[in-house]
Amino acid sequence: MSDDTARFTNMANAIRALSMDAVQAANSGHPGMPMGMADVATVLWNDYLKFDPKAPDWADRDRFVLSAGHGSMLIYSLLHLSGYEQPTLEDIRNFRQLGSPCAGHPENFLLPGVEATTGPLGQGLAMAVGMAMAERHLNSQFGDELVDHRTWVVAGDGCLMEGINHEAIGIAGHLKLGRLIVLWDDNDITIDGKVSLSSSEDIPARYRATGWHVAECDGHDPASIRKAIDEAVAETGKPSLVRCTTIIGKGAPNKQGTSATHGAPLGEDEIAAARKELGWDHGPFEVPDDIRANWLATGTRGATARAEWQERLDASKQKAEFTRRMAGDLPSGDKAARAFAKWLESAEKVATRKASENALEILNPLVPEMVGGSADLTGSNNTKAGGITAFTADDYSGRYVYYGIREFGMSAAMNGMALHGGIIPYGGTFLIFTDYARGAIRLSALQEARVVYVMTHDSIGLGEDGPTHQPIEHLQSLRAMPNVLVMRPADRVETAECWQIAIAQKDRPSVIALSRQGLPQVRNSPDEGMLSEKGGYRLKRAGNKRRVILIATGSEVSLALECAEQLEKQGVGADVVSMVCTELFDEQDAAYKEDVLPNVGPEEILRVSIEAGTTFGWERYTMANGLNFGIDRFGASAPASDLFKKFGLTADQIVPKIISKLND
């Protein structure tokens, strides 16, 4: 064996040894994939990947996404061996244990160098599409001098089976993202056994059909791996899939090539046999100094590249703007606030989806990092505004993406853009179709990604499209998701406030739920300030002695005002609270919440919620003896006004029930 071959083999075997040792110590995990892809990863890290362990957040680094996140020990081994500050060897010893950053699946918020939280298969690849889009867009803005990197993905058979894979590769192929390279771990094994148990697709043909370049290699032959990657790198006009034929659990003589290595420890006997098979004469978690030195050397190429890049950045006239965008800071100035303040000078009845478009007319020219889009509902979501043009394969400088009917793919791509940095992505569809996008919305929240979901047609108010399109449980189900701002504005003023709040969130996504039907303007006092930032606020104070607090959102706020007017005429004092965002309201201090929703017995003040969706969960604000008006069944197909009457959401139907409750 030549010195170069021995060096490479030992480096790859270090990954295998750390992976099987960590999984065995945890008695939990997936050793097979990292052992099978160790050779491919060693070639990538040693010869191609642009990174600097001393600067994990370097803006022009290559992005590496382990889409097959169950094989997390692959990336933990790579980060540790190549010189990242974390994970330490102790972290790896505590793989999957409480407090260790080496979680069961890679988490972007635990370890620098982990670009995206992966685990739900296919989403890593889909987020990588967004990263590649971000790279091309920022390149068009700042040039090769500041933005010139690739996005690499390791994906398994499961990633390629998931439905989101089809959406993601369709977007990438259409946009000709030539700097996106997917390394497919083609080991022909799933947890159940051979892939042939469940699939007989011609995957390379499918990728070619969507506009991808496909290369193939023996995933255990360094020369073959390099040849295939070189071919992918040379193909600048198409994204590339590199089919790496591998043996899962490579090195475990009795279990390699079988599902036994997929999702369980190898066992002490098999690990001992693997050490013998691999010629690895070192104890658990031991990496000899010479092998560690070879791994540490992989980062020197990147350190040089980063230093040269820093010189270019320091000399660039665009340094301040580039640095601002990558830091996620909004442009300075109050032009947007002053423009929106003028909306308070006059009242206008408008659908909040239209108000959103009007807000974007102001924001998009002022915030150049905003990149919008829609899942084939541009004319309904009103998301193309402010003079932005299309992002296409011919013009990556555009700021509007036509995603097609791909709600899940769109949402995952936006996650990738946000994680890449330098872009604030927003995208639209109907609120009902959060069902398609939910997995990606959840990862937005988990990854603390600044993504804005523009969800229109937010209730039965959309009318004739009927039950399939009318969201019922969706607002509350999204509110149940941690770290998401769910905002439902009542008029154009609140809509503008919601947009300003959303783009200011550096560490969480926002859902802005917008109406199809026109809504009256309920705010017109110029001295009120941005009331929506409190989440919920008193829109109307009781005239008579307060006996009722009406809590409403969105299109039902004006209905609550109608109810309050009728109650006041009957001598019943009623506050109206616009609950724009329950999450923000819950974050306020106790004194503020006590002022808006006094903590007194229900016999003194009756709390009433009004929302054209499920009543589930509203009792947390109305208390057990409050009243909750909503819809606890599916909708119907009819004009909006008829539907609100059918479901009892009119003042004439609500007020008598409130009076009856007060008189009980």
Coordinates of N, CA, C and O in Angstrom, one line a residue, residues 325-406:
R325 N -25.9 42.7 5.5 CA -26.9 41.7 5.1 C -26.5 40.3 5.7 O -27.4 39.6 6.2
M326 N -25.3 40.0 5.7 CA -24.9 38.7 6.3 C -25.1 38.6 7.8 O -25.3 37.6 8.4
A327 N -25.0 39.8 8.5 CA -25.3 39.9 9.9 C -26.8 39.8 10.2 O -27.2 39.6 11.4
G328 N -27.6 40.0 9.2 CA -29.0 39.9 9.4 C -29.6 41.2 10.0 O -30.8 41.2 10.4
D329 N -28.9 42.3 9.9 CA -29.3 43.6 10.4 C -30.2 44.3 9.3 O -29.8 44.3 8.1
L330 N -31.3 44.9 9.7 CA -32.1 45.6 8.7 C -31.5 47.0 8.4 O -30.7 47.5 9.2
P331 N -31.8 47.5 7.2 CA -31.3 48.8 6.9 C -31.7 49.9 7.9 O -32.8 49.8 8.5
S332 N -30.8 50.9 8.2 CA -31.2 51.9 9.1 C -32.2 52.9 8.5 O -32.4 52.9 7.3
G333 N -32.8 53.7 9.3 CA -33.7 54.7 8.8 C -35.1 54.4 9.2 O -35.5 53.2 9.6
D334 N -36.0 55.3 9.0 CA -37.4 55.2 9.4 C -38.4 55.5 8.2 O -39.5 55.8 8.5
K335 N -37.9 55.3 7.0 CA -38.7 55.6 5.9 C -40.0 54.7 5.9 O -41.1 55.2 5.6
A336 N -39.8 53.4 6.2 CA -41.0 52.6 6.2 C -42.0 53.0 7.2 O -43.2 53.1 7.0
A337 N -41.5 53.3 8.4 CA -42.4 53.6 9.5 C -43.1 54.9 9.2 O -44.3 55.0 9.5
R338 N -42.4 55.9 8.6 CA -43.1 57.1 8.2 C -44.1 56.9 7.1 O -45.2 57.5 7.1
A339 N -43.8 56.0 6.2 CA -44.8 55.7 5.1 C -46.0 55.1 5.7 O -47.2 55.4 5.3
F340 N -45.8 54.1 6.6 CA -47.0 53.4 7.1 C -47.8 54.3 8.1 O -49.0 54.1 8.2
A341 N -47.2 55.3 8.7 CA -47.9 56.2 9.6 C -48.9 57.0 8.8 O -50.0 57.3 9.4
K342 N -48.7 57.2 7.5 CA -49.7 58.0 6.7 C -50.9 57.2 6.5 O -52.0 57.7 6.2
W343 N -50.9 55.8 6.7 CA -52.1 55.0 6.5 C -53.1 55.3 7.6 O -54.3 55.0 7.5
L344 N -52.6 55.9 8.7 CA -53.5 56.2 9.8 C -54.3 57.5 9.6 O -55.2 57.8 10.3
E345 N -53.9 58.2 8.6 CA -54.6 59.5 8.3 C -55.9 59.3 7.6 O -56.7 60.3 7.5
S346 N -56.2 58.2 7.0 CA -57.5 58.0 6.4 C -57.9 56.5 6.5 O -57.0 55.6 6.7
A347 N -59.1 56.2 6.4 CA -59.6 54.9 6.6 C -59.9 54.3 5.2 O -60.4 54.9 4.3
E348 N -59.5 53.0 5.1 CA -59.7 52.3 3.8 C -60.1 50.9 4.0 O -59.5 50.2 4.8
K349 N -61.2 50.4 3.4 CA -61.6 49.0 3.5 C -60.9 48.2 2.4 O -61.0 48.5 1.2
V350 N -60.1 47.2 2.9 CA -59.3 46.5 2.0 C -59.0 45.1 2.6 O -58.9 44.9 3.8
A351 N -58.9 44.1 1.7 CA -58.5 42.8 2.2 C -57.1 42.9 2.7 O -56.3 43.6 2.1
T352 N -56.8 42.1 3.8 CA -55.5 42.2 4.3 C -54.5 41.6 3.4 O -53.3 42.0 3.4
R353 N -54.8 40.7 2.5 CA -53.9 40.2 1.5 C -53.5 41.4 0.6 O -52.3 41.5 0.1
K354 N -54.4 42.3 0.3 CA -54.1 43.5 -0.5 C -53.3 44.5 0.3 O -52.3 45.1 -0.2
A355 N -53.6 44.6 1.6 CA -52.8 45.5 2.4 C -51.4 45.0 2.5 O -50.4 45.8 2.6
S356 N -51.2 43.6 2.5 CA -49.9 43.1 2.5 C -49.1 43.5 1.3 O -47.9 43.8 1.3
E357 N -49.8 43.4 0.1 CA -49.2 43.8 -1.1 C -48.7 45.3 -1.0 O -47.6 45.7 -1.4
N358 N -49.6 46.1 -0.4 CA -49.3 47.5 -0.3 C -48.1 47.7 0.6 O -47.3 48.6 0.4
A359 N -48.0 46.9 1.7 CA -46.9 47.0 2.6 C -45.6 46.6 1.9 O -44.5 47.2 2.1
L360 N -45.7 45.6 1.0 CA -44.5 45.1 0.3 C -44.1 46.2 -0.7 O -42.9 46.3 -1.1
E361 N -45.0 46.9 -1.2 CA -44.7 48.0 -2.2 C -43.7 49.0 -1.5 O -42.8 49.6 -2.1
I362 N -43.9 49.2 -0.2 CA -43.0 50.1 0.6 C -41.7 49.4 1.0 O -40.6 49.9 0.9
L363 N -41.9 48.1 1.5 CA -40.7 47.4 2.1 C -39.7 46.9 1.1 O -38.5 47.0 1.4
N364 N -40.2 46.3 0.0 CA -39.2 45.7 -0.9 C -38.2 46.7 -1.4 O -37.0 46.3 -1.5
P365 N -38.5 47.9 -1.8 CA -37.4 48.8 -2.3 C -36.5 49.2 -1.1 O -35.3 49.5 -1.4
L366 N -37.0 49.2 0.1 CA -36.1 49.6 1.2 C -35.3 48.5 1.8 O -34.3 48.8 2.5
V367 N -35.7 47.3 1.7 CA -35.0 46.2 2.3 C -34.6 45.2 1.1 O -35.3 44.3 0.8
P368 N -33.4 45.5 0.5 CA -33.1 44.7 -0.7 C -32.8 43.2 -0.5 O -32.8 42.5 -1.5
E369 N -32.6 42.8 0.7 CA -32.4 41.4 1.0 C -33.7 40.6 1.0 O -33.7 39.4 1.1
M370 N -34.8 41.2 1.0 CA -36.1 40.5 0.9 C -36.3 39.8 -0.5 O -36.2 40.5 -1.5
V371 N -36.5 38.5 -0.4 CA -36.7 37.7 -1.7 C -38.0 37.0 -1.5 O -38.2 36.2 -0.6
G372 N -39.0 37.3 -2.4 CA -40.3 36.8 -2.3 C -40.6 35.7 -3.2 O -39.7 35.2 -3.9
G373 N -41.9 35.2 -3.2 CA -42.3 34.1 -4.0 C -43.7 33.7 -3.7 O -44.3 34.1 -2.7
S374 N -44.1 32.7 -4.4 CA -45.4 32.1 -4.2 C -45.5 30.7 -4.8 O -44.8 30.5 -5.8
A375 N -46.3 29.9 -4.2 CA -46.5 28.5 -4.8 C -47.6 28.6 -5.8 O -48.7 28.0 -5.5
D376 N -47.4 29.2 -6.9 CA -48.3 29.3 -8.0 C -49.6 30.1 -7.7 O -50.6 29.8 -8.3
L377 N -49.5 31.0 -6.7 CA -50.7 31.8 -6.3 C -50.3 33.3 -6.2 O -50.9 34.0 -5.4
T378 N -49.5 33.7 -7.1 CA -49.0 35.1 -7.0 C -50.1 36.1 -7.1 O -50.2 37.0 -6.2
G379 N -51.1 35.9 -8.0 CA -52.2 36.8 -8.1 C -53.2 36.8 -6.9 O -53.9 37.7 -6.7
S380 N -53.1 35.7 -6.2 CA -54.0 35.5 -5.0 C -53.3 35.9 -3.7 O -53.9 36.5 -2.8
N381 N -52.0 35.6 -3.6 CA -51.3 36.0 -2.4 C -50.8 37.4 -2.4 O -50.4 37.9 -1.4
N382 N -50.7 38.0 -3.6 CA -50.3 39.4 -3.7 C -48.9 39.6 -3.2 O -48.6 40.6 -2.5
T383 N -48.0 38.7 -3.5 CA -46.6 38.7 -3.0 C -45.6 39.4 -3.9 O -44.5 39.6 -3.4
K384 N -46.0 39.7 -5.1 CA -45.0 40.3 -6.0 C -45.3 41.8 -6.1 O -46.3 42.2 -6.6
A385 N -44.5 42.6 -5.4 CA -44.8 44.0 -5.3 C -43.5 44.8 -5.1 O -42.4 44.2 -4.7
G386 N -43.5 46.0 -5.3 CA -42.4 46.9 -5.1 C -41.3 46.9 -6.2 O -40.2 47.2 -6.0
G387 N -41.8 46.4 -7.4 CA -40.9 46.5 -8.5 C -39.9 45.4 -8.6 O -39.0 45.4 -9.5
I388 N -40.0 44.3 -7.8 CA -39.1 43.2 -7.9 C -39.4 42.4 -9.1 O -40.5 42.2 -9.6
T389 N -38.3 41.8 -9.7 CA -38.4 41.0 -10.9 C -38.2 39.5 -10.6 O -37.8 39.2 -9.5
A390 N -38.4 38.7 -11.6 CA -38.3 37.2 -11.3 C -36.8 36.8 -11.2 O -35.9 37.2 -11.9
F391 N -36.6 35.8 -10.3 CA -35.4 35.1 -10.1 C -35.4 33.9 -11.0 O -36.3 33.0 -10.9
T392 N -34.6 33.9 -12.0 CA -34.6 32.9 -13.1 C -33.2 32.3 -13.3 O -32.2 32.9 -12.9
A393 N -33.1 31.3 -14.1 CA -31.9 30.7 -14.5 C -31.1 31.7 -15.3 O -29.8 31.6 -15.4
D394 N -31.7 32.6 -16.0 CA -31.1 33.6 -16.8 C -30.8 34.9 -16.0 O -30.0 35.8 -16.5
D395 N -31.4 35.1 -14.9 CA -31.2 36.3 -14.1 C -31.4 36.0 -12.6 O -32.5 36.1 -12.1
Y396 N -30.2 35.7 -12.0 CA -30.3 35.4 -10.6 C -30.4 36.7 -9.7 O -30.5 36.6 -8.5
S397 N -30.4 37.8 -10.3 CA -30.5 39.0 -9.5 C -32.0 39.3 -9.2 O -32.2 40.2 -8.3
G398 N -32.9 38.6 -9.8 CA -34.3 38.8 -9.5 C -34.6 38.5 -8.1 O -33.9 37.6 -7.4
R399 N -35.7 39.1 -7.5 CA -36.0 38.9 -6.1 C -37.4 38.2 -6.0 O -38.0 38.3 -4.9
Y400 N -37.9 37.6 -7.0 CA -39.2 36.9 -6.9 C -39.1 35.5 -7.5 O -38.7 35.4 -8.7
V401 N -39.5 34.5 -6.7 CA -39.3 33.1 -7.2 C -40.7 32.6 -7.5 O -41.6 32.6 -6.7
Y402 N -40.8 32.1 -8.7 CA -42.1 31.3 -9.1 C -41.8 29.9 -8.7 O -41.2 29.1 -9.5
Y403 N -42.3 29.4 -7.6 CA -42.0 28.1 -7.1 C -42.9 27.0 -7.7 O -42.5 25.8 -7.6
G404 N -43.9 27.4 -8.4 CA -44.8 26.3 -8.9 C -45.6 25.7 -7.8 O -45.6 26.2 -6.6
I405 N -46.4 24.7 -8.1 CA -47.2 24.1 -7.0 C -46.4 23.2 -6.2 O -46.4 21.9 -6.3
R406 N -45.6 23.8 -5.3 CA -44.6 23.1 -4.5 C -44.5 23.8 -3.1 O -43.5 24.4 -2.8

